[in-house]
Coordinates of C-alpha atoms in Angstrom, one line a residue:
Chain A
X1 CA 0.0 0.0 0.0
X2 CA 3.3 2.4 -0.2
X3 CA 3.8 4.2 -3.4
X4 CA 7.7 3.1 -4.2
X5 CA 10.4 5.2 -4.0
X6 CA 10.6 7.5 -7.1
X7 CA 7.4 6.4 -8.3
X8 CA 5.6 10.3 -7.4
X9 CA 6.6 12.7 -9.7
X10 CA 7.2 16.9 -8.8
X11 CA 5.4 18.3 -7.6
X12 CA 2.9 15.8 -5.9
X13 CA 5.6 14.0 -3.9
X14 CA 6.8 17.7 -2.3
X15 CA 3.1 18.7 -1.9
X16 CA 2.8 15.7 0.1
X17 CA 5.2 16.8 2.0
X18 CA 3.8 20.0 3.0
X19 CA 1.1 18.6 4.1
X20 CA 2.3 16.1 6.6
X21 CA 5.2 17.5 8.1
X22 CA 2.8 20.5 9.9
X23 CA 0.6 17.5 11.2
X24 CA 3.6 15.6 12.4
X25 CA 5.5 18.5 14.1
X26 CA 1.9 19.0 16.1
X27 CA 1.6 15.3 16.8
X28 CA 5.3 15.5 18.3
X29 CA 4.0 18.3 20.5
X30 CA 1.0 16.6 21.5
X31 CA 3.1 13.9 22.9
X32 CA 5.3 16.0 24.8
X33 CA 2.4 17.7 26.8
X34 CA 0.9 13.8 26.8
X35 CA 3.5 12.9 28.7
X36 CA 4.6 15.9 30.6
X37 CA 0.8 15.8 32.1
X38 CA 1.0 12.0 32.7
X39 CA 4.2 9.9 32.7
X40 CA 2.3 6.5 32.6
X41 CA 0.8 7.4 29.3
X42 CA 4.0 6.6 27.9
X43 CA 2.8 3.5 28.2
X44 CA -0.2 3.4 26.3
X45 CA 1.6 5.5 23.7
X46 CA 4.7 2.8 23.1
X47 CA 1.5 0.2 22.9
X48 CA -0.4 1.9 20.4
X49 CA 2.9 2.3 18.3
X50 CA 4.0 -1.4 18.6
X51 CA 0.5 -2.6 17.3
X52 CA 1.2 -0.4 14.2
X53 CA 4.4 -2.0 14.3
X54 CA 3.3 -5.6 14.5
X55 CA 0.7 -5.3 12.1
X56 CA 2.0 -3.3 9.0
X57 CA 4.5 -6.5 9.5
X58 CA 2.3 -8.6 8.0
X59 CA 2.0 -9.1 4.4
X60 CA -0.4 -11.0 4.0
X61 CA -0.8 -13.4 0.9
X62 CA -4.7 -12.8 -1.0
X63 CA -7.1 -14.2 -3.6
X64 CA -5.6 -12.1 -6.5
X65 CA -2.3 -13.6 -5.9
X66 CA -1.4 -10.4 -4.3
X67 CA 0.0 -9.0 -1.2
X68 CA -1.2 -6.8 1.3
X69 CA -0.6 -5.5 5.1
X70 CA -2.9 -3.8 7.7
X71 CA -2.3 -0.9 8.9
X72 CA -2.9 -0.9 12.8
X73 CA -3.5 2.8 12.8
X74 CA -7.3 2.4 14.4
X75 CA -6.2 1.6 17.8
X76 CA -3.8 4.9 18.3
X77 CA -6.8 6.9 16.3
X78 CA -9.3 6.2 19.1
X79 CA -7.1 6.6 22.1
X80 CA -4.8 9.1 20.8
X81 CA -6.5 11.1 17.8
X82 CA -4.9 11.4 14.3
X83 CA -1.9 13.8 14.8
X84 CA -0.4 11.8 17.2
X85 CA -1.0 8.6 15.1
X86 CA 0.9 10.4 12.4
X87 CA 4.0 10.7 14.9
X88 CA 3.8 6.5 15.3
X89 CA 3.5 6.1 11.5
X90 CA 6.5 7.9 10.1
X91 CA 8.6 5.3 12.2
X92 CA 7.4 2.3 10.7
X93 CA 7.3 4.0 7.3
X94 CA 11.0 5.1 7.6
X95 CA 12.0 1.8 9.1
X96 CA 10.4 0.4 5.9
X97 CA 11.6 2.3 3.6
X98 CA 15.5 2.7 4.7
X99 CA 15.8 -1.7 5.3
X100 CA 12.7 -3.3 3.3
X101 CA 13.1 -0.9 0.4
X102 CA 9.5 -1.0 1.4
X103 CA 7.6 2.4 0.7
X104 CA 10.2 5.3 -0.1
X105 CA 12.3 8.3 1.4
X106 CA 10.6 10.6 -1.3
X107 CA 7.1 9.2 -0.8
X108 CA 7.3 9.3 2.7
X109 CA 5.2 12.6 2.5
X110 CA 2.7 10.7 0.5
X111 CA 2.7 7.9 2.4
X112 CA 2.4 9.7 6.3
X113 CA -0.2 11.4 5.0
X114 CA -2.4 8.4 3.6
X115 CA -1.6 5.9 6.1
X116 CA -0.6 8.5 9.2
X117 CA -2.9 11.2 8.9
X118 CA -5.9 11.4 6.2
X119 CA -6.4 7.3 7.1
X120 CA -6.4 7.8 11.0
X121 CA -8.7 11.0 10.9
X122 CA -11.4 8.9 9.1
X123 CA -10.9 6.1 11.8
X124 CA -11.4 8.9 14.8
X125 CA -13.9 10.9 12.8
X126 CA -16.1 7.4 12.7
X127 CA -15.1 6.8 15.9
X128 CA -16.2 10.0 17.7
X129 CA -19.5 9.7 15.5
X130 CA -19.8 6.0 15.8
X131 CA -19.7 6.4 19.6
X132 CA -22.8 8.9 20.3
X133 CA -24.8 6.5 18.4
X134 CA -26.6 3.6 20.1
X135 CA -24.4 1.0 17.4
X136 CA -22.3 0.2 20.9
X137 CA -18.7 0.2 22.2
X138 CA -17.8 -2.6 20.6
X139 CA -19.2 -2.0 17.1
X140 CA -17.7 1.6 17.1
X141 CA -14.3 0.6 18.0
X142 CA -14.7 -2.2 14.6
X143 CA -16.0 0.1 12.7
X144 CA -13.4 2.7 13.2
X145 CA -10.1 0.7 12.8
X146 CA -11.7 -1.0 9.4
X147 CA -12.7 2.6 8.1
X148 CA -9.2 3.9 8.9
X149 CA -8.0 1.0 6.9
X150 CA -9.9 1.1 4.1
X151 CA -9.7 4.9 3.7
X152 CA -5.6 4.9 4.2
X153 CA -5.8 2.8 0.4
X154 CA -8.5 4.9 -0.9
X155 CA -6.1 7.7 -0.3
X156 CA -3.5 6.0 -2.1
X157 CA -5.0 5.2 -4.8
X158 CA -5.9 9.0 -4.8
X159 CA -2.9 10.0 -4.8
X160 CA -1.4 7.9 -7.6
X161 CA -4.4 8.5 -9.4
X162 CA -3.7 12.5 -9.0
X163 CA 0.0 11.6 -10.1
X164 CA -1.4 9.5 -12.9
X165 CA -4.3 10.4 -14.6
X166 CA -5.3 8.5 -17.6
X167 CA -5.4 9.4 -20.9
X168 CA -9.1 8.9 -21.4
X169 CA -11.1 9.1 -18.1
X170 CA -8.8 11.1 -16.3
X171 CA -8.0 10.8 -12.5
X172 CA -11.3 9.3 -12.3
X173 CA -10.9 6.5 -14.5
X174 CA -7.4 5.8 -13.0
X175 CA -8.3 6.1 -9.6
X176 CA -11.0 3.2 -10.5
X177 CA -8.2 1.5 -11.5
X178 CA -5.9 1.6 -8.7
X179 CA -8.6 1.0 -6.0
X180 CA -9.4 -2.2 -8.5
X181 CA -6.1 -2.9 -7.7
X182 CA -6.2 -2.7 -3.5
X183 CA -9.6 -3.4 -2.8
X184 CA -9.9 -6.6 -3.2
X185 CA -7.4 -7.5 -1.3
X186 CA -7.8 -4.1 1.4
X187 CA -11.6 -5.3 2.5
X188 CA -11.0 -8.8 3.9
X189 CA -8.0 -7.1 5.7
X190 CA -9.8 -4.3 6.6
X191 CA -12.3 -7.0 8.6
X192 CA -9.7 -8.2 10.2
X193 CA -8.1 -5.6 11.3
X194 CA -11.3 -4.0 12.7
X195 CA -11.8 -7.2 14.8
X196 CA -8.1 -7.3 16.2
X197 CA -8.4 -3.4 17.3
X198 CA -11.4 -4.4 19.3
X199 CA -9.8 -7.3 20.9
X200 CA -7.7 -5.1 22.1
X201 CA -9.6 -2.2 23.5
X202 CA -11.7 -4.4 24.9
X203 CA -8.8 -5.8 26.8
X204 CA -7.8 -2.4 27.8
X205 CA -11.2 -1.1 28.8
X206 CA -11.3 -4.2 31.4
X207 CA -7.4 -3.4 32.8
X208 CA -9.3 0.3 32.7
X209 CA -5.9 1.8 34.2
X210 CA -4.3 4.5 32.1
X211 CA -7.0 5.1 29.7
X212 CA -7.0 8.4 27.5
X213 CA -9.8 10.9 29.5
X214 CA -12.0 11.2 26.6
X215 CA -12.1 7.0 27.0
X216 CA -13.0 7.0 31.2
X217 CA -16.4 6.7 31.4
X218 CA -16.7 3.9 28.7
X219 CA -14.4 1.8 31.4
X220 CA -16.6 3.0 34.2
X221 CA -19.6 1.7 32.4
X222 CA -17.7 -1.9 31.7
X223 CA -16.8 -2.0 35.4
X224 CA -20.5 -1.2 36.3
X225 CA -21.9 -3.7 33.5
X226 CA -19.8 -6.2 35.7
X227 CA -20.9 -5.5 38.6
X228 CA -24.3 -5.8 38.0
Chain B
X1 CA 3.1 -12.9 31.8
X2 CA 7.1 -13.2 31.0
X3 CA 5.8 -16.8 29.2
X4 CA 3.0 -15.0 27.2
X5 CA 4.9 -12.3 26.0
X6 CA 7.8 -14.5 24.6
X7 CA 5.1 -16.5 23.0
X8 CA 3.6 -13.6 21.2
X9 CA 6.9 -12.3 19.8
X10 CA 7.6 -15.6 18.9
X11 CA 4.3 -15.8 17.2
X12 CA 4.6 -12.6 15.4
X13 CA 7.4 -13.9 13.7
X14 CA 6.8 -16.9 12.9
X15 CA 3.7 -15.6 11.0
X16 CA 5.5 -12.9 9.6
X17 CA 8.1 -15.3 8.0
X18 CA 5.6 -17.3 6.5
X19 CA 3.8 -14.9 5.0
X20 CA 6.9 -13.1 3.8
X21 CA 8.2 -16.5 1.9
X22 CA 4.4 -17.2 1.0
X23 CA 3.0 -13.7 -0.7
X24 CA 4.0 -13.1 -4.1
X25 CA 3.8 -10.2 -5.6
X26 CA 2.5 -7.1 -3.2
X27 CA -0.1 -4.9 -4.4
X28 CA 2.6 -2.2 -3.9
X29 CA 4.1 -4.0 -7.8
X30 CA 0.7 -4.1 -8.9
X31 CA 0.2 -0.2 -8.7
X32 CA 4.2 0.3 -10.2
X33 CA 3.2 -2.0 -13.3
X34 CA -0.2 0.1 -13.5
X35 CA 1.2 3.5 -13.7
X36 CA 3.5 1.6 -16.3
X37 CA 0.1 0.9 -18.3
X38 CA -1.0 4.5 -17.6
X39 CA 1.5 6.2 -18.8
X40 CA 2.4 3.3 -21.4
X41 CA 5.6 2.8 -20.5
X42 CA 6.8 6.9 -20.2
X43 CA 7.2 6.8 -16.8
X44 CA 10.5 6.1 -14.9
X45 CA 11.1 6.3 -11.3
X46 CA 13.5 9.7 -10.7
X47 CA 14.8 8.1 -7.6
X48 CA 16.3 4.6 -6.4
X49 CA 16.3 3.1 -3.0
X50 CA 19.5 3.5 -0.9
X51 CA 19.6 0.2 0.3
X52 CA 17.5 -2.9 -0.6
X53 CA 18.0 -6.1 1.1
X54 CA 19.9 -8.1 -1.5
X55 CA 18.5 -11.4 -1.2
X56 CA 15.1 -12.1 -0.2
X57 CA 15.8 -14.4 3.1
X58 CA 17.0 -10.8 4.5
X59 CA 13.7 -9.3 4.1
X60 CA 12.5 -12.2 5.2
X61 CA 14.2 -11.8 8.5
X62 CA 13.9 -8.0 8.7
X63 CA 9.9 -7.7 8.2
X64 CA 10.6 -10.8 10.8
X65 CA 12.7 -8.4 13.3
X66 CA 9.5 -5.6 12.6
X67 CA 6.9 -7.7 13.8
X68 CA 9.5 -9.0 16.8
X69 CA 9.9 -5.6 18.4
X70 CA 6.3 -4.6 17.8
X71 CA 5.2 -7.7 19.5
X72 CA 7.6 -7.6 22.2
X73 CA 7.0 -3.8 23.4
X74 CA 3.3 -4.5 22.8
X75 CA 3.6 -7.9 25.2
X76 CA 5.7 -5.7 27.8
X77 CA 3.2 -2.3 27.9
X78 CA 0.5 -5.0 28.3
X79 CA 2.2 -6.6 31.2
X80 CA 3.2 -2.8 32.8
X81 CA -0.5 -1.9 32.6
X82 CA -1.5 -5.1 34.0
X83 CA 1.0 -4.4 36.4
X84 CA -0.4 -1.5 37.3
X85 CA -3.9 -2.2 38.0
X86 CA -2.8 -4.8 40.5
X87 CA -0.7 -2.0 42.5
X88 CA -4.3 0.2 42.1
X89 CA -6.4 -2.7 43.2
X90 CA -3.9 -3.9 46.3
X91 CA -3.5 0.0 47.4
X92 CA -7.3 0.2 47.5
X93 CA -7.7 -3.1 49.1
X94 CA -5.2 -1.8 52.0
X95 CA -7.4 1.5 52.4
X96 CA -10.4 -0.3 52.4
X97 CA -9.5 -2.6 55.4
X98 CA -9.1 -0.1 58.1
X99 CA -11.8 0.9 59.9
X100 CA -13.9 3.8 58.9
X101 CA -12.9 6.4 61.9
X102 CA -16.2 7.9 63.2
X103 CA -16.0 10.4 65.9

């Protein structure tokens, strides 16, 4: 889901650029005051980056014969927001692309901003609007790290599509193309993925400890579910 | 807890390896040869990676060593929170246990 190294031309890979490193350098300064207000939040923060870690890992093998890797980004969307999330991504994208030749130093932009940034903001945005609805916990949290998914590839295929626009048809016709190209293989993961993130947070709301403030009352309301 | 967590990074990469040596060609190819159809053929990359792994049991072993420190930092936080609910539930266990002080 990485555009290759060299493979965005001027001046979309520099654009890319613009956009992400503002959102990073505010994601870096959210986690300073994170942690300057709470220590044990380092915690959580070092947790949420190792699932991205763990799970953009796996390439998984697919129908078309293709490959394909989650993202992870849902989890560190709903506890930490998207700017933050960006801060997590750039590390695995770097590590990627300086030892897998995995992804690219001049798509990094490009590629922080699809899988850090533009994907994690749909994941909180469904999150936060997921949540006031009476869907549930549980479905909110699936449906948030699966939407975060699928939209980090929709933005790819954007992008190349921007980069790449078709003779006839335009970017439209070739952004058909490359989602033809991802989603089949993005939707089973993106399933997945969802179900993962909410093994997890359902773990966490149980330990309830070091939660995010804007998270509290949902472990309050597990604690009291058990009680009862 | 020390048991689970090795089990988990262990885990990680033993899935990771298979699916590495199992997985053919990525989508990531896919979308190269489709801006190659796109642009039939007039396109060509302006910049080269600085390092690839030059055989394919090292990217084997590095996507390998990714999923190995994700899962073991994700085991360890996961044990440190745990950790730390214990030391809340004990510490409100011990305040609990006195007796109220009335007046």
């Amino acid at each position: 889901m990485h555009i290759a190294e060299g493979f965005l031309p001027g001046p979309w890979w520099y654009l890319w650029f613009l956009f992400t490193i503002p959102v990073v350098a505010y994601g870096l300064a959210r986690i300073r005051r994170t942690i300057e207000e709470d220590p044990s939040k380092k915690t959580l923060l070092a947790m949420a980056g190792a699932f991205i870690f763990v799970l953009s890992s796996l390439k998984l093998p697919s129908v078309a014969g293709s490959s394909s890797h989650p993202t992870g980004t849902g989890l560190s969307a709903i506890l930490f927001g998207p700017s933050v999330t960006s801060v997590l991504s750039i590390i695995v994208l770097i590590y990627q692309a300086l030892l897998l030749a995995h992804g690219g130093l001049t798509t990094l932009g490009a590629n922080t901003a699809s899988m850090g940034i533009i994907g994690p903001l749909v994941g909180w945005l469904t999150w936060k609007a997921a949540e006031k609805t009476p869907l549930g916990t549980d479905l909110s949290v699936f449906l948030a790290a699966a939407a975060a998914d699928l939209s980090t590839y929709m933005v790819t295929s954007l992008q190349l599509a921007l980069a790449f626009p078709a003779k006839t048809g335009g970017v439209l016709a070739s952004f058909k193309a490359f989602m033809a190209v991802f989603a089949l293989t993005q939707v089973p993961l993106a399933l997945a993925e969802g179900l993962l993130t909410l093994y997890v947070m359902r773990t966490l709301f149980k330990l309830g400890t070091g939660l995010p403030e804007h998270l509290k009352h949902l472990q309050r309301s597990a604690a009291a579910g058990e009680a009862l | 807890m020390k048991k689970e967590t090795a089990l988990l990074v262990l885990g990680a990469i033993a899935l990771s390896a298979f699916l590495s040596l199992t997985a053919k060609t990525g989508t990531d190819d896919r979308a190269v040869n489709l801006i190659g159809d796109i642009t039939e053929g007039g396109y060509t990359p302006w910049a080269e990676h600085i390092w690839a792994p030059p055989e394919s049991w090292m990217e084997t072993l590095l996507f390998s060593l990714q999923a190995a420190i994700g899962a073991f930092v994700f085991g360890y936080t996961l044990h440190q929170i745990k950790g730390h609910d214990k030391r809340e539930d004990n510490r409100r266990k011990g305040c609990c246990n006195e007796p109220p002080s009335n007046p």
